[in-house]
């Protein structure tokens, strides 16, 4: 009776959870009152069994939280209560708070993007460079990096060759190369005109046609002379003919 009274005083205290006390109903309640053993704790054994299971599960939860803490915040010192038999909820709360505090500080003090941001970046890269799967992202990144390096080197060399400032845009480089090509083409045209002795395009065509008519027979004649005189050099034709005289 004394034990029941002690339990009754504890479980009726303001700190006790509401679920452990349920007033008895029916005739049994009057019998208990008459015997001086009033209680509403017929369900208490099941509740205690449930609590015992939960206390055992606390150890597993504590072990899992410690593993998570080692992965996320390995620089934190070990919990001095790790080897204690009885694990308290406060111990679990301490580990969880330490992990959350570290993550919050990291987000405040760094520019590390969130997972949705990283996913958006990867998706944007796939669209820009026509990558169908995540497995193709790294190879395409390497390909883009290689091509970018080659283009950068080529632009640097063109800046030096064209004597342009390093800040000149690719458009300026292309325009400069185009102007040089125009100048070269003009010079080539002038040289051809001087070589053929004419400024008229029709005369140039006539000269080329005359050349096509004259050159094949002349080449055949020279080949016959070289064979007949048994020599291989054009410069030897004249001396050989003079010796025949």
PDB file of C-alpha atoms in Angstrom:
ATOM      1  CA  UNK A   1       0.000   0.000   0.000  1.00  0.00           C
ATOM      2  CA  UNK A   2       2.837   2.340   0.829  1.00  0.00           C
ATOM      3  CA  UNK A   3       4.471   1.604  -2.538  1.00  0.00           C
ATOM      4  CA  UNK A   4       1.221   2.277  -4.361  1.00  0.00           C
ATOM      5  CA  UNK A   5       0.777   5.538  -2.508  1.00  0.00           C
ATOM      6  CA  UNK A   6       4.326   6.565  -3.472  1.00  0.00           C
ATOM      7  CA  UNK A   7       3.707   5.715  -7.103  1.00  0.00           C
ATOM      8  CA  UNK A   8       0.407   7.541  -6.949  1.00  0.00           C
ATOM      9  CA  UNK A   9       2.048  10.705  -5.615  1.00  0.00           C
ATOM     10  CA  UNK A  10       4.675  10.641  -8.342  1.00  0.00           C
ATOM     11  CA  UNK A  11       2.338   9.977 -11.204  1.00  0.00           C
ATOM     12  CA  UNK A  12      -0.180  12.578 -10.059  1.00  0.00           C
ATOM     13  CA  UNK A  13       2.505  15.276  -9.878  1.00  0.00           C
ATOM     14  CA  UNK A  14       2.378  18.174 -12.420  1.00  0.00           C
ATOM     15  CA  UNK A  15       5.530  16.870 -14.097  1.00  0.00           C
ATOM     16  CA  UNK A  16       4.032  13.445 -14.872  1.00  0.00           C
ATOM     17  CA  UNK A  17       2.858  12.845 -18.468  1.00  0.00           C
ATOM     18  CA  UNK A  18      -0.946  12.841 -18.800  1.00  0.00           C
ATOM     19  CA  UNK A  19      -1.046   9.453 -20.515  1.00  0.00           C
ATOM     20  CA  UNK A  20       0.100   7.464 -17.457  1.00  0.00           C
ATOM     21  CA  UNK A  21      -2.913   8.252 -15.303  1.00  0.00           C
ATOM     22  CA  UNK A  22      -6.418   7.294 -16.360  1.00  0.00           C
ATOM     23  CA  UNK A  23      -9.104   7.266 -13.623  1.00  0.00           C
ATOM     24  CA  UNK A  24     -10.791   3.895 -13.341  1.00  0.00           C
ATOM     25  CA  UNK A  25     -14.407   3.595 -14.344  1.00  0.00           C
ATOM     26  CA  UNK A  26     -17.175   1.305 -13.145  1.00  0.00           C
ATOM     27  CA  UNK A  27     -17.554  -0.858 -10.031  1.00  0.00           C
ATOM     28  CA  UNK A  28     -13.826  -1.566  -9.818  1.00  0.00           C
ATOM     29  CA  UNK A  29     -13.195   2.077  -8.905  1.00  0.00           C
ATOM     30  CA  UNK A  30     -15.414   1.881  -5.791  1.00  0.00           C
ATOM     31  CA  UNK A  31     -13.768  -1.352  -4.638  1.00  0.00           C
ATOM     32  CA  UNK A  32     -10.310   0.216  -4.951  1.00  0.00           C
ATOM     33  CA  UNK A  33     -11.424   3.310  -3.040  1.00  0.00           C
ATOM     34  CA  UNK A  34     -12.798   1.165  -0.218  1.00  0.00           C
ATOM     35  CA  UNK A  35      -9.543  -0.761   0.050  1.00  0.00           C
ATOM     36  CA  UNK A  36      -7.562   2.482   0.224  1.00  0.00           C
ATOM     37  CA  UNK A  37      -5.786   1.623  -3.013  1.00  0.00           C
ATOM     38  CA  UNK A  38      -7.451   3.991  -5.452  1.00  0.00           C
ATOM     39  CA  UNK A  39      -5.614   4.161  -8.744  1.00  0.00           C
ATOM     40  CA  UNK A  40      -6.265   4.441 -12.412  1.00  0.00           C
ATOM     41  CA  UNK A  41      -3.108   2.651 -13.540  1.00  0.00           C
ATOM     42  CA  UNK A  42      -4.417  -0.620 -14.943  1.00  0.00           C
ATOM     43  CA  UNK A  43      -2.795   0.297 -18.304  1.00  0.00           C
ATOM     44  CA  UNK A  44       0.519   1.274 -16.716  1.00  0.00           C
ATOM     45  CA  UNK A  45       2.401  -2.031 -17.417  1.00  0.00           C
ATOM     46  CA  UNK A  46       1.860  -1.614 -21.164  1.00  0.00           C
ATOM     47  CA  UNK A  47       3.014   2.000 -20.985  1.00  0.00           C
ATOM     48  CA  UNK A  48       6.113   1.007 -19.047  1.00  0.00           C
ATOM     49  CA  UNK A  49       6.899  -1.708 -21.596  1.00  0.00           C
ATOM     50  CA  UNK A  50       6.562   0.860 -24.385  1.00  0.00           C
ATOM     51  CA  UNK A  51       8.903   3.224 -22.521  1.00  0.00           C
ATOM     52  CA  UNK A  52      11.421   0.436 -22.001  1.00  0.00           C
ATOM     53  CA  UNK A  53      11.451  -0.227 -25.763  1.00  0.00           C
ATOM     54  CA  UNK A  54      11.877   3.484 -26.440  1.00  0.00           C
ATOM     55  CA  UNK A  55      14.789   3.701 -23.966  1.00  0.00           C
ATOM     56  CA  UNK A  56      16.491   0.828 -25.764  1.00  0.00           C
ATOM     57  CA  UNK A  57      15.873   2.545 -29.090  1.00  0.00           C
ATOM     58  CA  UNK A  58      17.508   5.700 -27.721  1.00  0.00           C
ATOM     59  CA  UNK A  59      20.849   3.902 -27.744  1.00  0.00           C
ATOM     60  CA  UNK A  60      20.496   3.032 -31.417  1.00  0.00           C
ATOM     61  CA  UNK A  61      19.407   6.561 -32.219  1.00  0.00           C
ATOM     62  CA  UNK A  62      22.337   7.948 -30.251  1.00  0.00           C
ATOM     63  CA  UNK A  63      24.746   5.711 -32.182  1.00  0.00           C
ATOM     64  CA  UNK A  64      23.296   6.834 -35.514  1.00  0.00           C
ATOM     65  CA  UNK A  65      23.503  10.507 -34.551  1.00  0.00           C
ATOM     66  CA  UNK A  66      27.135  10.076 -33.527  1.00  0.00           C
ATOM     67  CA  UNK A  67      27.933   8.537 -36.947  1.00  0.00           C
ATOM     68  CA  UNK A  68      26.144  11.405 -38.655  1.00  0.00           C
ATOM     69  CA  UNK A  69      28.047  13.896 -36.519  1.00  0.00           C
ATOM     70  CA  UNK A  70      31.376  12.311 -37.469  1.00  0.00           C
ATOM     71  CA  UNK A  71      30.471  12.616 -41.165  1.00  0.00           C
ATOM     72  CA  UNK A  72      29.168  16.191 -41.054  1.00  0.00           C
ATOM     73  CA  UNK A  73      31.206  17.801 -38.269  1.00  0.00           C
ATOM     74  CA  UNK A  74      34.262  15.579 -37.666  1.00  0.00           C
ATOM     75  CA  UNK A  75      36.119  18.446 -35.998  1.00  0.00           C
ATOM     76  CA  UNK A  76      33.762  18.375 -32.993  1.00  0.00           C
ATOM     77  CA  UNK A  77      35.189  16.648 -29.908  1.00  0.00           C
ATOM     78  CA  UNK A  78      33.714  13.310 -28.872  1.00  0.00           C
ATOM     79  CA  UNK A  79      30.718  13.355 -26.573  1.00  0.00           C
ATOM     80  CA  UNK A  80      31.919  12.548 -23.010  1.00  0.00           C
ATOM     81  CA  UNK A  81      28.647  10.626 -22.430  1.00  0.00           C
ATOM     82  CA  UNK A  82      29.254   8.215 -25.309  1.00  0.00           C
ATOM     83  CA  UNK A  83      30.140   5.302 -23.062  1.00  0.00           C
ATOM     84  CA  UNK A  84      27.427   5.866 -20.526  1.00  0.00           C
ATOM     85  CA  UNK A  85      24.817   3.129 -20.148  1.00  0.00           C
ATOM     86  CA  UNK A  86      21.780   5.400 -19.772  1.00  0.00           C
ATOM     87  CA  UNK A  87      21.280   7.667 -22.770  1.00  0.00           C
ATOM     88  CA  UNK A  88      19.236  10.779 -22.158  1.00  0.00           C
ATOM     89  CA  UNK A  89      17.176  12.754 -24.619  1.00  0.00           C
ATOM     90  CA  UNK A  90      19.384  15.734 -23.736  1.00  0.00           C
ATOM     91  CA  UNK A  91      22.391  13.881 -25.162  1.00  0.00           C
ATOM     92  CA  UNK A  92      20.643  13.375 -28.482  1.00  0.00           C
ATOM     93  CA  UNK A  93      19.452  16.973 -28.518  1.00  0.00           C
ATOM     94  CA  UNK A  94      23.017  18.166 -27.890  1.00  0.00           C
ATOM     95  CA  UNK A  95      24.357  16.274 -30.917  1.00  0.00           C
ATOM     96  CA  UNK A  96      21.509  17.437 -33.169  1.00  0.00           C
ATOM     97  CA  UNK A  97      21.933  21.063 -32.048  1.00  0.00           C
ATOM     98  CA  UNK A  98      25.680  20.913 -32.704  1.00  0.00           C
ATOM     99  CA  UNK A  99      25.099  19.651 -36.260  1.00  0.00           C
ATOM    100  CA  UNK A 100      22.397  22.241 -36.961  1.00  0.00           C
ATOM    101  CA  UNK A 101      24.497  25.071 -35.547  1.00  0.00           C
ATOM    102  CA  UNK A 102      27.467  24.113 -37.699  1.00  0.00           C
ATOM    103  CA  UNK A 103      25.313  23.902 -40.837  1.00  0.00           C
ATOM    104  CA  UNK A 104      23.684  27.278 -40.121  1.00  0.00           C
ATOM    105  CA  UNK A 105      27.079  28.911 -39.521  1.00  0.00           C
ATOM    106  CA  UNK A 106      28.425  27.392 -42.723  1.00  0.00           C
ATOM    107  CA  UNK A 107      25.498  28.789 -44.724  1.00  0.00           C
ATOM    108  CA  UNK A 108      25.988  32.246 -43.195  1.00  0.00           C
ATOM    109  CA  UNK A 109      29.759  32.397 -43.537  1.00  0.00           C
ATOM    110  CA  UNK A 110      30.202  30.823 -46.962  1.00  0.00           C
ATOM    111  CA  UNK A 111      28.868  31.109 -50.458  1.00  0.00           C
ATOM    112  CA  UNK A 112      28.138  27.387 -50.753  1.00  0.00           C
ATOM    113  CA  UNK A 113      25.044  27.082 -52.962  1.00  0.00           C
ATOM    114  CA  UNK A 114      22.091  24.981 -51.945  1.00  0.00           C
ATOM    115  CA  UNK A 115      21.212  21.663 -53.584  1.00  0.00           C
ATOM    116  CA  UNK A 116      18.423  23.202 -55.751  1.00  0.00           C
ATOM    117  CA  UNK A 117      20.884  25.849 -56.939  1.00  0.00           C
ATOM    118  CA  UNK A 118      23.464  23.222 -57.880  1.00  0.00           C
ATOM    119  CA  UNK A 119      20.782  21.204 -59.703  1.00  0.00           C
ATOM    120  CA  UNK A 120      19.743  24.316 -61.652  1.00  0.00           C
ATOM    121  CA  UNK A 121      23.388  24.985 -62.613  1.00  0.00           C
ATOM    122  CA  UNK A 122      23.870  21.434 -63.911  1.00  0.00           C
ATOM    123  CA  UNK A 123      20.584  21.575 -65.852  1.00  0.00           C
ATOM    124  CA  UNK A 124      21.596  24.894 -67.414  1.00  0.00           C
ATOM    125  CA  UNK A 125      24.960  23.426 -68.463  1.00  0.00           C
ATOM    126  CA  UNK A 126      23.180  20.461 -70.055  1.00  0.00           C
ATOM    127  CA  UNK A 127      20.969  22.814 -72.076  1.00  0.00           C
ATOM    128  CA  UNK A 128      23.831  25.074 -73.171  1.00  0.00           C
ATOM    129  CA  UNK A 129      26.111  22.260 -74.332  1.00  0.00           C
ATOM    130  CA  UNK A 130      23.518  19.685 -75.414  1.00  0.00           C
ATOM    131  CA  UNK A 131      24.272  17.052 -72.755  1.00  0.00           C
ATOM    132  CA  UNK A 132      21.535  14.430 -72.447  1.00  0.00           C
ATOM    133  CA  UNK A 133      22.589  12.750 -69.190  1.00  0.00           C
ATOM    134  CA  UNK A 134      24.471  13.515 -65.999  1.00  0.00           C
ATOM    135  CA  UNK A 135      27.148  10.992 -67.011  1.00  0.00           C
ATOM    136  CA  UNK A 136      27.980  13.181 -70.011  1.00  0.00           C
ATOM    137  CA  UNK A 137      28.467  16.379 -68.004  1.00  0.00           C
ATOM    138  CA  UNK A 138      32.087  15.750 -66.975  1.00  0.00           C
ATOM    139  CA  UNK A 139      33.310  14.649 -70.454  1.00  0.00           C
ATOM    140  CA  UNK A 140      31.636  17.693 -72.035  1.00  0.00           C
ATOM    141  CA  UNK A 141      33.173  19.957 -69.378  1.00  0.00           C
ATOM    142  CA  UNK A 142      36.619  18.589 -70.261  1.00  0.00           C
ATOM    143  CA  UNK A 143      35.919  19.063 -73.969  1.00  0.00           C
ATOM    144  CA  UNK A 144      34.768  22.652 -73.460  1.00  0.00           C
ATOM    145  CA  UNK A 145      37.803  23.365 -71.268  1.00  0.00           C
ATOM    146  CA  UNK A 146      40.181  21.981 -73.916  1.00  0.00           C
ATOM    147  CA  UNK A 147      38.576  23.947 -76.747  1.00  0.00           C
ATOM    148  CA  UNK A 148      38.496  27.099 -74.644  1.00  0.00           C
ATOM    149  CA  UNK A 149      42.206  26.732 -73.896  1.00  0.00           C
ATOM    150  CA  UNK A 150      43.023  26.279 -77.606  1.00  0.00           C
ATOM    151  CA  UNK A 151      40.914  29.302 -78.561  1.00  0.00           C
ATOM    152  CA  UNK A 152      42.504  31.417 -75.834  1.00  0.00           C
ATOM    153  CA  UNK A 153      46.008  30.536 -77.061  1.00  0.00           C
ATOM    154  CA  UNK A 154      45.022  31.267 -80.672  1.00  0.00           C
ATOM    155  CA  UNK A 155      43.556  34.655 -79.735  1.00  0.00           C
ATOM    156  CA  UNK A 156      46.669  35.512 -77.717  1.00  0.00           C
ATOM    157  CA  UNK A 157      48.917  34.668 -80.693  1.00  0.00           C
ATOM    158  CA  UNK A 158      46.739  36.710 -83.070  1.00  0.00           C
ATOM    159  CA  UNK A 159      46.885  39.698 -80.727  1.00  0.00           C
ATOM    160  CA  UNK A 160      50.666  39.513 -80.790  1.00  0.00           C
ATOM    161  CA  UNK A 161      50.945  38.965 -84.557  1.00  0.00           C
ATOM    162  CA  UNK A 162      48.523  41.776 -85.360  1.00  0.00           C
ATOM    163  CA  UNK A 163      50.040  44.018 -82.690  1.00  0.00           C
ATOM    164  CA  UNK A 164      46.694  44.504 -81.014  1.00  0.00           C
ATOM    165  CA  UNK A 165      46.071  45.294 -77.380  1.00  0.00           C
ATOM    166  CA  UNK A 166      45.293  42.232 -75.275  1.00  0.00           C
ATOM    167  CA  UNK A 167      41.910  43.752 -74.421  1.00  0.00           C
ATOM    168  CA  UNK A 168      40.827  43.837 -78.099  1.00  0.00           C
ATOM    169  CA  UNK A 169      37.640  41.847 -78.639  1.00  0.00           C
ATOM    170  CA  UNK A 170      37.393  38.865 -81.027  1.00  0.00           C
ATOM    171  CA  UNK A 171      35.362  41.075 -83.388  1.00  0.00           C
ATOM    172  CA  UNK A 172      38.286  43.505 -83.669  1.00  0.00           C
ATOM    173  CA  UNK A 173      40.651  40.600 -84.365  1.00  0.00           C
ATOM    174  CA  UNK A 174      38.386  39.231 -87.129  1.00  0.00           C
ATOM    175  CA  UNK A 175      38.020  42.697 -88.734  1.00  0.00           C
ATOM    176  CA  UNK A 176      41.796  43.179 -88.710  1.00  0.00           C
ATOM    177  CA  UNK A 177      42.398  39.788 -90.325  1.00  0.00           C
ATOM    178  CA  UNK A 178      39.772  40.624 -92.968  1.00  0.00           C
ATOM    179  CA  UNK A 179      41.508  43.896 -93.805  1.00  0.00           C
ATOM    180  CA  UNK A 180      44.843  42.101 -94.154  1.00  0.00           C
ATOM    181  CA  UNK A 181      43.248  39.578 -96.527  1.00  0.00           C
ATOM    182  CA  UNK A 182      41.844  42.420 -98.637  1.00  0.00           C
ATOM    183  CA  UNK A 183      45.270  44.066 -98.811  1.00  0.00           C
ATOM    184  CA  UNK A 184      46.932  40.775 -99.794  1.00  0.00           C
ATOM    185  CA  UNK A 185      44.337  40.131-102.510  1.00  0.00           C
ATOM    186  CA  UNK A 186      44.832  43.624-103.920  1.00  0.00           C
ATOM    187  CA  UNK A 187      48.601  43.161-103.987  1.00  0.00           C
ATOM    188  CA  UNK A 188      48.278  39.800-105.720  1.00  0.00           C
ATOM    189  CA  UNK A 189      46.035  41.344-108.398  1.00  0.00           C
ATOM    190  CA  UNK A 190      48.512  44.159-108.981  1.00  0.00           C
ATOM    191  CA  UNK A 191      51.418  41.718-109.236  1.00  0.00           C
ATOM    192  CA  UNK A 192      49.541  39.573-111.771  1.00  0.00           C
ATOM    193  CA  UNK A 193      48.716  42.654-113.823  1.00  0.00           C
ATOM    194  CA  UNK A 194      52.352  43.793-113.766  1.00  0.00           C
ATOM    195  CA  UNK A 195      53.551  40.307-114.677  1.00  0.00           C
ATOM    196  CA  UNK A 196      51.221  40.046-117.662  1.00  0.00           C
ATOM    197  CA  UNK A 197      51.734  43.674-118.648  1.00  0.00           C
ATOM    198  CA  UNK A 198      48.060  44.586-118.728  1.00  0.00           C
ATOM    199  CA  UNK A 199      45.459  46.333-116.598  1.00  0.00           C
ATOM    200  CA  UNK A 200      42.461  44.854-118.389  1.00  0.00           C
ATOM    201  CA  UNK A 201      40.835  41.684-117.090  1.00  0.00           C
ATOM    202  CA  UNK A 202      39.912  40.601-120.638  1.00  0.00           C
ATOM    203  CA  UNK A 203      43.537  41.006-121.705  1.00  0.00           C
ATOM    204  CA  UNK A 204      44.557  38.826-118.749  1.00  0.00           C
ATOM    205  CA  UNK A 205      42.148  36.151-119.942  1.00  0.00           C
ATOM    206  CA  UNK A 206      43.571  36.380-123.475  1.00  0.00           C
ATOM    207  CA  UNK A 207      47.116  36.085-122.174  1.00  0.00           C
ATOM    208  CA  UNK A 208      46.209  32.993-120.194  1.00  0.00           C
ATOM    209  CA  UNK A 209      44.529  31.440-123.245  1.00  0.00           C
ATOM    210  CA  UNK A 210      47.625  32.182-125.350  1.00  0.00           C
ATOM    211  CA  UNK A 211      49.756  30.567-122.701  1.00  0.00           C
ATOM    212  CA  UNK A 212      47.581  27.440-122.723  1.00  0.00           C
ATOM    213  CA  UNK A 213      47.941  27.225-126.519  1.00  0.00           C
ATOM    214  CA  UNK A 214      51.705  27.792-126.569  1.00  0.00           C
ATOM    215  CA  UNK A 215      53.000  25.964-123.534  1.00  0.00           C
ATOM    216  CA  UNK A 216      52.003  22.322-124.265  1.00  0.00           C
ATOM    217  CA  UNK A 217      53.765  22.168-127.711  1.00  0.00           C
ATOM    218  CA  UNK A 218      56.783  23.999-126.277  1.00  0.00           C
ATOM    219  CA  UNK A 219      56.972  21.578-123.378  1.00  0.00           C
ATOM    220  CA  UNK A 220      56.771  18.612-125.783  1.00  0.00           C
ATOM    221  CA  UNK A 221      59.601  20.094-127.899  1.00  0.00           C
ATOM    222  CA  UNK A 222      61.825  20.558-124.875  1.00  0.00           C
ATOM    223  CA  UNK A 223      61.172  17.003-123.705  1.00  0.00           C
ATOM    224  CA  UNK A 224      62.105  15.670-127.176  1.00  0.00           C
ATOM    225  CA  UNK A 225      65.334  17.722-127.185  1.00  0.00           C
ATOM    226  CA  UNK A 226      66.326  16.469-123.738  1.00  0.00           C
ATOM    227  CA  UNK A 227      65.711  12.889-124.839  1.00  0.00           C
ATOM    228  CA  UNK A 228      67.495  13.324-128.153  1.00  0.00           C
ATOM    229  CA  UNK A 229      70.551  15.018-126.645  1.00  0.00           C
ATOM    230  CA  UNK A 230      70.521  12.568-123.732  1.00  0.00           C
ATOM    231  CA  UNK A 231      70.608  15.282-121.098  1.00  0.00           C
ATOM    232  CA  UNK A 232      68.309  16.100-118.170  1.00  0.00           C
ATOM    233  CA  UNK A 233      68.839  19.841-117.615  1.00  0.00           C
ATOM    234  CA  UNK A 234      67.389  22.705-119.603  1.00  0.00           C
ATOM    235  CA  UNK A 235      70.591  24.673-119.061  1.00  0.00           C
ATOM    236  CA  UNK A 236      72.575  21.937-120.863  1.00  0.00           C
ATOM    237  CA  UNK A 237      70.593  22.174-124.115  1.00  0.00           C
ATOM    238  CA  UNK A 238      72.408  25.193-125.578  1.00  0.00           C
ATOM    239  CA  UNK A 239      75.972  24.044-124.781  1.00  0.00           C
ATOM    240  CA  UNK A 240      75.209  20.568-126.180  1.00  0.00           C
ATOM    241  CA  UNK A 241      73.847  21.993-129.463  1.00  0.00           C
ATOM    242  CA  UNK A 242      76.885  24.305-129.821  1.00  0.00           C
ATOM    243  CA  UNK A 243      79.218  21.326-129.394  1.00  0.00           C
ATOM    244  CA  UNK A 244      77.374  19.519-132.189  1.00  0.00           C
ATOM    245  CA  UNK A 245      78.269  22.383-134.563  1.00  0.00           C
TER     246      UNK A 245
END
